[in-house]
XYZ file of C-alpha atoms in Angstrom:
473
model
C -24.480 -31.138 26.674
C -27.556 -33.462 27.026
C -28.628 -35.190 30.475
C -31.217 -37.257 29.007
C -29.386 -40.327 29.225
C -28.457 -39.719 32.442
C -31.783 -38.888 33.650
C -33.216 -42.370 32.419
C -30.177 -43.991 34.010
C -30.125 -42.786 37.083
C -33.675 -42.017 37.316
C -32.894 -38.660 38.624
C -33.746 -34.827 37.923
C -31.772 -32.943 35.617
C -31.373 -30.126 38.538
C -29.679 -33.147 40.606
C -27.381 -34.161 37.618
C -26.468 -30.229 37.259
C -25.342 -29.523 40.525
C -23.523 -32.747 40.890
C -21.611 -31.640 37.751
C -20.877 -28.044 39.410
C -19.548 -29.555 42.700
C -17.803 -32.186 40.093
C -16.265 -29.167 39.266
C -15.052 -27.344 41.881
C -14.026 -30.273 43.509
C -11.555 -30.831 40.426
C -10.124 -27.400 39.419
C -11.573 -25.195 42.863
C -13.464 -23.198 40.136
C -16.875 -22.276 40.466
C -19.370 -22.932 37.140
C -22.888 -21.863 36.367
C -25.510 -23.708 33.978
C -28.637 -24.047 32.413
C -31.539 -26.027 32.279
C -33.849 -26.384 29.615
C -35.825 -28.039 26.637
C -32.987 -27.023 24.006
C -29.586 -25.660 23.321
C -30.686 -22.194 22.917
C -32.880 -21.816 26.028
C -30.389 -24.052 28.308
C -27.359 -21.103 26.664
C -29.924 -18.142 27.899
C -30.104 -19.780 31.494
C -26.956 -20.921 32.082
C -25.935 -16.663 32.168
C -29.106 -15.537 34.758
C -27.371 -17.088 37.865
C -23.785 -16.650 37.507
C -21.017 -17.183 39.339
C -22.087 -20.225 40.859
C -25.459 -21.071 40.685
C -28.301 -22.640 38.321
C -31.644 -22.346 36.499
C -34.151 -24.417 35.171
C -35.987 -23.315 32.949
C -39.852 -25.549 33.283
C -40.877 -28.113 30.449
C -44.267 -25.833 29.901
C -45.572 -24.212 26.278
C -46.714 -21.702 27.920
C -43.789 -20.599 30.233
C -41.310 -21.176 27.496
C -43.018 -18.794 24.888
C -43.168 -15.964 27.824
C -39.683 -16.565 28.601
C -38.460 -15.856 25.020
C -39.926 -13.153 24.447
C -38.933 -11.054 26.718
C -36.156 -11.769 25.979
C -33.686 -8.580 24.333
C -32.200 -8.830 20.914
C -28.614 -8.744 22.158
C -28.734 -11.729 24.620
C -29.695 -14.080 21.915
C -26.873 -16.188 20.732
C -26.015 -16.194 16.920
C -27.253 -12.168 16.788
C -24.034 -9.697 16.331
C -23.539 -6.366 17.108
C -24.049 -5.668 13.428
C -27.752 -7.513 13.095
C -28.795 -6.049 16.680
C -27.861 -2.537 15.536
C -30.154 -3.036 12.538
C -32.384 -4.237 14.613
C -32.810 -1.733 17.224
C -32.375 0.983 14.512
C -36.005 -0.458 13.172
C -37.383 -0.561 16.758
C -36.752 -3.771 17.739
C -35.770 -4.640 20.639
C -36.812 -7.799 22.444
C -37.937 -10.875 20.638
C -41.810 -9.794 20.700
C -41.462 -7.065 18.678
C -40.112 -9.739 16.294
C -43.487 -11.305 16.197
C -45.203 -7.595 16.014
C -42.845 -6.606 12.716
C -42.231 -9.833 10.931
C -43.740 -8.128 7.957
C -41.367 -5.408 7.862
C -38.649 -7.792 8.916
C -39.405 -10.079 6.031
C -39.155 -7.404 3.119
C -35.532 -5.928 4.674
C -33.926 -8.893 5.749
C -33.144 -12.320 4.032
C -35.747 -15.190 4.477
C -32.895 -17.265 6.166
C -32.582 -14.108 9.096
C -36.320 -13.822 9.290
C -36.936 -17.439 10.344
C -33.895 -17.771 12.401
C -35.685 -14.406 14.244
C -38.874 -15.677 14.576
C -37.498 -19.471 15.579
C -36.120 -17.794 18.520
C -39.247 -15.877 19.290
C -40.874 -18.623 19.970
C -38.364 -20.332 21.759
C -37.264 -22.860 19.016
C -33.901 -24.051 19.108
C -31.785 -27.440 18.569
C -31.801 -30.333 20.619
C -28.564 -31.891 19.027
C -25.060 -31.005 21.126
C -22.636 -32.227 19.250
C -23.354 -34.470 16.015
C -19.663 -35.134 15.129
C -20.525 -34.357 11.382
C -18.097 -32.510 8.575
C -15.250 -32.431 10.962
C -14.013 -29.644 13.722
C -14.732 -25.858 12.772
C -12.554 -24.306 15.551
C -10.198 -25.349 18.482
C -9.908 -23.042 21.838
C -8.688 -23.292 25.146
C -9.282 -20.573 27.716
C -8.395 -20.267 31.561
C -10.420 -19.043 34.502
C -8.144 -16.629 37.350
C -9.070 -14.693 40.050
C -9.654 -10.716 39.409
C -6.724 -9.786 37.534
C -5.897 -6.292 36.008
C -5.575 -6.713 31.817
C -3.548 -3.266 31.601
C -1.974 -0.578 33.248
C -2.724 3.334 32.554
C -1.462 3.442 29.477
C -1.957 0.468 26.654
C 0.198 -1.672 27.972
C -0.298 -5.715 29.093
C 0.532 -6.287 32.548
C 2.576 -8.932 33.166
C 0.299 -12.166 34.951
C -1.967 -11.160 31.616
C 1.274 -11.628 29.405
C 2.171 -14.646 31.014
C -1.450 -16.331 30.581
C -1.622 -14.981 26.786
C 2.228 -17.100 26.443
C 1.231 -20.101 28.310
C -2.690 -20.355 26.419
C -0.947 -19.876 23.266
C 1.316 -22.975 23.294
C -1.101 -25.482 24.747
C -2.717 -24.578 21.463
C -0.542 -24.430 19.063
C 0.465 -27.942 21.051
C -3.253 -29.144 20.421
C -2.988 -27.300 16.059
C 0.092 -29.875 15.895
C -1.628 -32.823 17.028
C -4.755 -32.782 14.604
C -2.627 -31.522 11.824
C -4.430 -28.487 11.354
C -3.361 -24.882 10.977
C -6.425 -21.865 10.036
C -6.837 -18.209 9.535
C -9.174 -16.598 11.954
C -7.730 -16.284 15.397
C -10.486 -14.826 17.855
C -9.804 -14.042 21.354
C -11.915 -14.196 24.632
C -11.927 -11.890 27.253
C -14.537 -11.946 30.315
C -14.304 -9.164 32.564
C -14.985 -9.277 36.442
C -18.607 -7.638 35.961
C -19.298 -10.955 33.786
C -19.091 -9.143 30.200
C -17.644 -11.042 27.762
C -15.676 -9.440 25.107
C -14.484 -11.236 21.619
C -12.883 -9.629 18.627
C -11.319 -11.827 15.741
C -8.771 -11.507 13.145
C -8.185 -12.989 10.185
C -4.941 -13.310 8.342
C -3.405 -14.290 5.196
C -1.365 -16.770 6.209
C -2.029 -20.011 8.130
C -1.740 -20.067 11.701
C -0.397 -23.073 13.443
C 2.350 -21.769 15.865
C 2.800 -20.673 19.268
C 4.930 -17.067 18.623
C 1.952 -16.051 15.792
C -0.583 -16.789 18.071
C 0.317 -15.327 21.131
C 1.651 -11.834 18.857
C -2.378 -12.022 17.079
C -4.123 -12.137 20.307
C -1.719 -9.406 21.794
C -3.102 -7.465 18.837
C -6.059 -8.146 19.603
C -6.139 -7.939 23.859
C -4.818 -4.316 23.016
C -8.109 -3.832 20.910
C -10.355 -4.362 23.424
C -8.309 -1.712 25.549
C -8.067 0.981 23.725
C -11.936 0.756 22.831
C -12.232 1.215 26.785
C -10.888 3.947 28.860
C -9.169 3.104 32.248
C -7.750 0.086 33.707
C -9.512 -3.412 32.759
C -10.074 -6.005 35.399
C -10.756 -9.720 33.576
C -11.481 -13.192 35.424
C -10.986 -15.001 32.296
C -8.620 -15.296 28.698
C -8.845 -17.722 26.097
C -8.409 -18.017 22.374
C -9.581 -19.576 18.897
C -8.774 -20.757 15.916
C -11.147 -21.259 13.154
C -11.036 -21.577 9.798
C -9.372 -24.634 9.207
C -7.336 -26.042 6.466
C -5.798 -29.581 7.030
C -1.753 -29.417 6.698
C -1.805 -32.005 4.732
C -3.862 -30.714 1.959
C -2.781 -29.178 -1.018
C -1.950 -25.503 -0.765
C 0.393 -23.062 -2.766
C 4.495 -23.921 -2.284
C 6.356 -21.525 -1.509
C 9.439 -20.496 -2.331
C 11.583 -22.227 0.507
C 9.748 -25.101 0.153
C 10.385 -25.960 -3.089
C 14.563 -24.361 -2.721
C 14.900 -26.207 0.429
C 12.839 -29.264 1.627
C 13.263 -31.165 -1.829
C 14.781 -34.406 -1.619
C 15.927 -34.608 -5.751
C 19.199 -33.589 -6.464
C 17.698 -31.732 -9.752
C 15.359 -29.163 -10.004
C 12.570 -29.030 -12.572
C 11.637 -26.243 -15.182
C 8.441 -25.141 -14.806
C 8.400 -23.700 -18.381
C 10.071 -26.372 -19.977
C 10.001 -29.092 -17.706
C 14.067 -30.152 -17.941
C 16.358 -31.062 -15.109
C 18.558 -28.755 -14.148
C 21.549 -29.157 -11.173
C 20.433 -27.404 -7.939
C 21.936 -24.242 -8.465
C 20.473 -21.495 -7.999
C 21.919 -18.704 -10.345
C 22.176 -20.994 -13.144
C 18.568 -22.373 -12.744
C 16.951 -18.824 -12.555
C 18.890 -17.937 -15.778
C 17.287 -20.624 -17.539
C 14.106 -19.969 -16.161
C 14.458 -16.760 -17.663
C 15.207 -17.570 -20.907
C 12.363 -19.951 -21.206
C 9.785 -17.137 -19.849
C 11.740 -14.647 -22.275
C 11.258 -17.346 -25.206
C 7.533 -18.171 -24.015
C 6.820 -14.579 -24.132
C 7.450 -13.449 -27.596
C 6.460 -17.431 -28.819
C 2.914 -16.336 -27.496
C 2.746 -12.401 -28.887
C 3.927 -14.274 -32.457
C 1.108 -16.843 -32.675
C -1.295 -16.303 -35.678
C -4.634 -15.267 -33.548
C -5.157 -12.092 -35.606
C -7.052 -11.808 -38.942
C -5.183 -12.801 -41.945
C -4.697 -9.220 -43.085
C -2.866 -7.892 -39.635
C -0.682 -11.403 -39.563
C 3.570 -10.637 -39.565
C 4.959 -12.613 -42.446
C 7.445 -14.823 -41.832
C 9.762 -12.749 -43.811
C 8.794 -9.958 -41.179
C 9.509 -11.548 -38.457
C 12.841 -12.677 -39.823
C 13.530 -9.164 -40.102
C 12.480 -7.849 -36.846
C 14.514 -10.298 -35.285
C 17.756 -9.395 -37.084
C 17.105 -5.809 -36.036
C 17.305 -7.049 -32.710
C 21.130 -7.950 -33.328
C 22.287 -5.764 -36.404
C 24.188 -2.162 -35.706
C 22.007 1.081 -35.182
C 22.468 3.824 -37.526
C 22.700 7.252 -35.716
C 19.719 9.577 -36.857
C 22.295 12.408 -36.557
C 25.656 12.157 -38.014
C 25.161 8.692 -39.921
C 27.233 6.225 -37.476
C 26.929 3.109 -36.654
C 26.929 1.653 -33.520
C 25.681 -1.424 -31.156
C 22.920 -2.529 -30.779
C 23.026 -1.158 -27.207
C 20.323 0.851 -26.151
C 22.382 3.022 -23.339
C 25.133 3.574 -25.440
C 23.750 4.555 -28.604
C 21.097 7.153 -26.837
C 23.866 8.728 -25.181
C 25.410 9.363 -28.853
C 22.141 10.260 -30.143
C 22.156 12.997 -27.096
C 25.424 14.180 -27.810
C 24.871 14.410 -30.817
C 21.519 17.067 -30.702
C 23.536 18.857 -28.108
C 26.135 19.659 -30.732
C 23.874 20.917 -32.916
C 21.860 23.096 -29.967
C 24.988 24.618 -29.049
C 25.449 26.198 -32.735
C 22.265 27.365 -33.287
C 22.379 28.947 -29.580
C 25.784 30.662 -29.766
C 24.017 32.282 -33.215
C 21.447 33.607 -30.793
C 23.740 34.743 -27.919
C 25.895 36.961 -30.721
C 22.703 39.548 -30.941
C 21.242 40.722 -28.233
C 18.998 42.295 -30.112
C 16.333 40.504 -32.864
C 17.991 39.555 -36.026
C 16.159 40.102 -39.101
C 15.171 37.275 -41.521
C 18.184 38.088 -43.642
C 20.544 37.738 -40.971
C 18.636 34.283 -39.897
C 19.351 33.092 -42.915
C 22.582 33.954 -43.954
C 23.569 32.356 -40.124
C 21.350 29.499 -40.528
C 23.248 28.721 -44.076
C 26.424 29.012 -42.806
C 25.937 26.485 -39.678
C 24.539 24.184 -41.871
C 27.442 24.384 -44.748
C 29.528 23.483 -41.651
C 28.179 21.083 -40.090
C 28.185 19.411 -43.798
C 24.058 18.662 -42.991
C 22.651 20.818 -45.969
C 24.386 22.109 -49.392
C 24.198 25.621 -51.134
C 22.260 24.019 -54.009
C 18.506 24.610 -54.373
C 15.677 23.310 -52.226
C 13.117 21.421 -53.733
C 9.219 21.560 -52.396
C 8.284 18.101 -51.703
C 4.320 19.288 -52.571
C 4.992 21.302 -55.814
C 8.172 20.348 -56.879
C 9.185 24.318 -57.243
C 13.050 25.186 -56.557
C 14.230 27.522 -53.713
C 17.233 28.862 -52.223
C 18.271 27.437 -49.256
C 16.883 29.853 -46.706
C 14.666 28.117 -44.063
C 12.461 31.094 -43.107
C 10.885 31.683 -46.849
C 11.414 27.926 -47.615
C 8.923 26.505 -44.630
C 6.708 29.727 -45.596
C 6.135 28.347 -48.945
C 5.566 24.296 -47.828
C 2.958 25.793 -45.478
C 1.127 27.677 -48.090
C 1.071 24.327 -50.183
C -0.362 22.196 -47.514
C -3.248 24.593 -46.793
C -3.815 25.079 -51.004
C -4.113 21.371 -51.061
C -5.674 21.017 -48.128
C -8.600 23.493 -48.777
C -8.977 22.010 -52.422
C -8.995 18.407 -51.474
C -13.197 18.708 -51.622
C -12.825 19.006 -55.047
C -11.200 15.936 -56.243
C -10.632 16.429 -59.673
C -8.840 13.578 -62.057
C -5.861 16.132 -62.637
C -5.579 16.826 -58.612
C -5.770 13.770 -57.938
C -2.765 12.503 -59.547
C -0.685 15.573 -58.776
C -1.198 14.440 -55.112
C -0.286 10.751 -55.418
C 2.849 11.935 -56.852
C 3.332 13.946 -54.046
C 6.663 12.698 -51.752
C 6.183 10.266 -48.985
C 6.378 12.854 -46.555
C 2.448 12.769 -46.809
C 2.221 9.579 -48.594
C 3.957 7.655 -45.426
C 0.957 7.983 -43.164
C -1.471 6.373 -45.262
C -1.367 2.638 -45.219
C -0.594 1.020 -48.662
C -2.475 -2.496 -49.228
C -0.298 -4.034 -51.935
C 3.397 -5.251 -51.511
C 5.129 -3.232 -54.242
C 3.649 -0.003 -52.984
C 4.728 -1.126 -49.267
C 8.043 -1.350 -50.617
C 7.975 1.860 -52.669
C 7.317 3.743 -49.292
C 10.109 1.737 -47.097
C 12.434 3.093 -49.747
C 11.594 6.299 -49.881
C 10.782 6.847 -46.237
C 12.985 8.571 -44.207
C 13.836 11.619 -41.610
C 13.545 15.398 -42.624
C 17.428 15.300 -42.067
C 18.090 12.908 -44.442
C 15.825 14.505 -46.819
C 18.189 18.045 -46.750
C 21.686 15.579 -45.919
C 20.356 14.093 -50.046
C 19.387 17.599 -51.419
């Protein structure tokens, strides 16, 4: 803090003012304190850590003095430099804050301009001169207490017990001091100075706002056994505290959550947030509505008109999609209706293709050895005159029209040789070809898309499976 008042008041020396402070001090909590003297925050910071435990240095009001002093000074005792920016640092050969001066060229291309003159500011021994301006409100709350040598762990990871203790008892008084100022935050930090004077901080942050004693103390447990597992034997410390930073005021607004809005409302109703109607606090009955308005939302929003004119249901369309929703299901198999229930009706469906496995596999488990395509035949006719699927009348080719008998092997034989005839002359578009092949059924016409209504309806009626195609023959 600043002693310039207290300088022109008294019309003392700022050493005088310091060490009255320190025996202030000890006098008050038998703790012994060490500080800094100097033009600004940042030298007075650097000074207060060269006489420690108990002790003092002033740093003289000289140009000269102060320039020499800073830089010598090595990367990682300057405050606001990280591990990560001292790394980089050193990595480039930079080690105290002269070399700063030497490679501000270098500096300047790798680094942002913001880093470079915070660097160089500190080379030459610039800092503030303002403590505490009491502007944009607190940034972080901490409290911290000062024992005598005091073993953190034992052998293993484990807290000893005074270290537990301390962690319990720092934890309240600041949760205590969160519920006060109304403020909760995410970034817990801890503090940990050992008894060679080496100050150790690692910070956490979470995604949840931290306000109470139980998640502080289990954060900085988290976080004490850190720091011990990065180091290897037993840890000695002389002082614990912890932080929290990050703020956000309680009384802002931030997202509700669940129990919030179930249990702390004061309205006998609760409100729709789809709708917006008041519904009796019930639970079961409320999240069925809620559903129903999401479910209705839903397929309101995948209806709206925001495609081209020419991709647009009709309303007659729609009408008829929705009616499927609720009419019966027509088995693919054996003609039935059932349902509409999706479960049921594709068990059927599987029972039904089972039934008709189980025929053509007991025709295979008859021969061991390979039937002929007589014997294929003659079987495949009979299982299909019994299962009543296909008739002994003629087959018709649905790309030349020509009548077969009902024998699968030579029948699919011939549609094959069709489909590559009209496939290899389809280069050749003549005005005859061309109109044999629109006439052609709508088991190639169905996958192109028609553009006018009467031909859309054509295809609807004619469409169908290759079952019910041989269940009409």
């Amino acid at each position: 803090f600043s002693i310039c008042q207290a300088v022109v008041s008294t019309q003392s020396t700022g050493g005088n003012i310091v060490t009255e402070l320190r025996d202030a001090i000890y006098t008050a909590t038998n703790l012994t304190a060490s500080a800094g003297i100097s033009c600004n925050t940042f030298l007075s910071k650097v000074c207060s850590d060269l006489n420690k435990p108990n002790g003092q240095y002033q740093l003289p009001y000289d140009r000269e003095m102060v320039q020499d002093f800073a830089s010598n000074l090595a990367i990682t005792k300057v405050p606001g430099i990280g591990r990560v920016q001292s790394a980089l640092l050193v990595a480039l050969d930079v080690h105290k804050l002269s070399d700063v001066i030497e490679k501000r060229g270098l500096l300047w291309n790798l680094f942002t301009p913001g880093s470079v003159e915070f660097y160089l500011a500190r080379a030459l021994g610039l800092g503030g001169t303002e403590v505490c301006s009491g502007e944009g409100g607190r940034s972080s709350m901490s409290t911290e207490t000062t024992f005598s040598d005091t073993p953190v762990n034992t052998n293993g990871h484990e807290l000893t017990k005074e270290i537990t203790e301390l962690l319990h008892e720092l934890s309240e008084t600041l949760a205590q001091r969160l519920k006060a100022e109304n403020l909760t935050g995410y970034t817990m930090s801890l503090k940990l100075k050992l008894s060679s004077f080496e100050v150790l901080q690692r910070s956490k942050t979470v995604n949840f706002a931290v306000s109470l004693g139980p998640d502080i103390e289990r954060i900085g447990s988290e976080l004490l056994k850190l720091v011990i597992r990065e180091r290897s034997g037993v840890i000695s410390a002389r002082l614990l505290g912890v932080r929290l930073s990050n703020f956000v005021e309680t009384g802002s607004t931030t997202q509700r959550s669940i129990l919030s809005f179930a249990g702390k409302s004061e309205n006998k109703q609760w409100e729709c947030p789809v709708c917006g109607v008041m519904l009796p606090r019930q639970l079961v009955s409320f999240n069925k509505h809620v559903d129903m308005c999401v479910g209705t939302s839903a397929r309101e929003d995948a209806l709206e008109n925001t495609d081209p004119p020419e991709l647009q249901c009709t309303k007659q369309e729609v009408a008829e999609s929705r009616q499927l929703e609720t009419s019966d299901w027509e088995c693919p198999i054996c003609g039935k209706m059932f349902p509409p229930v999706s479960v049921s009706f594709n068990k059927h469906v599987d029972i039904c293709i089972m039934g008709k496995t189980k025929v053509h596999s007991k025709v295979k488990s008859k021969s061991p050895q390979k039937p002929t395509n007589s014997q294929i035949n003659s079987k495949l006719n009979s299982a299909t005159n019994s299962s009543g699927i296909a008739s002994t009348q003629n087959w018709s080719c649905p790309i030349c029209q020509q009548q077969f008998p009902p024998k699968l092997v030579s029948f699919n034989r011939h549609i094959d040789n069709c489909i590559s005839k009209g496939l290899s002359s389809s280069t050749e578009e003549t005005p005859e070809s061309s109109s044999k092949i629109g006439h052609v059924p709508t088991l190639l016409n169905s996958r192109k898309r028609k553009s006018s209504g009467d031909q859309n309806k054509e295809n609807k009626s004619q469409k169908g499976s290759i079952m019910k195609y041989f269940k009409a023959v």
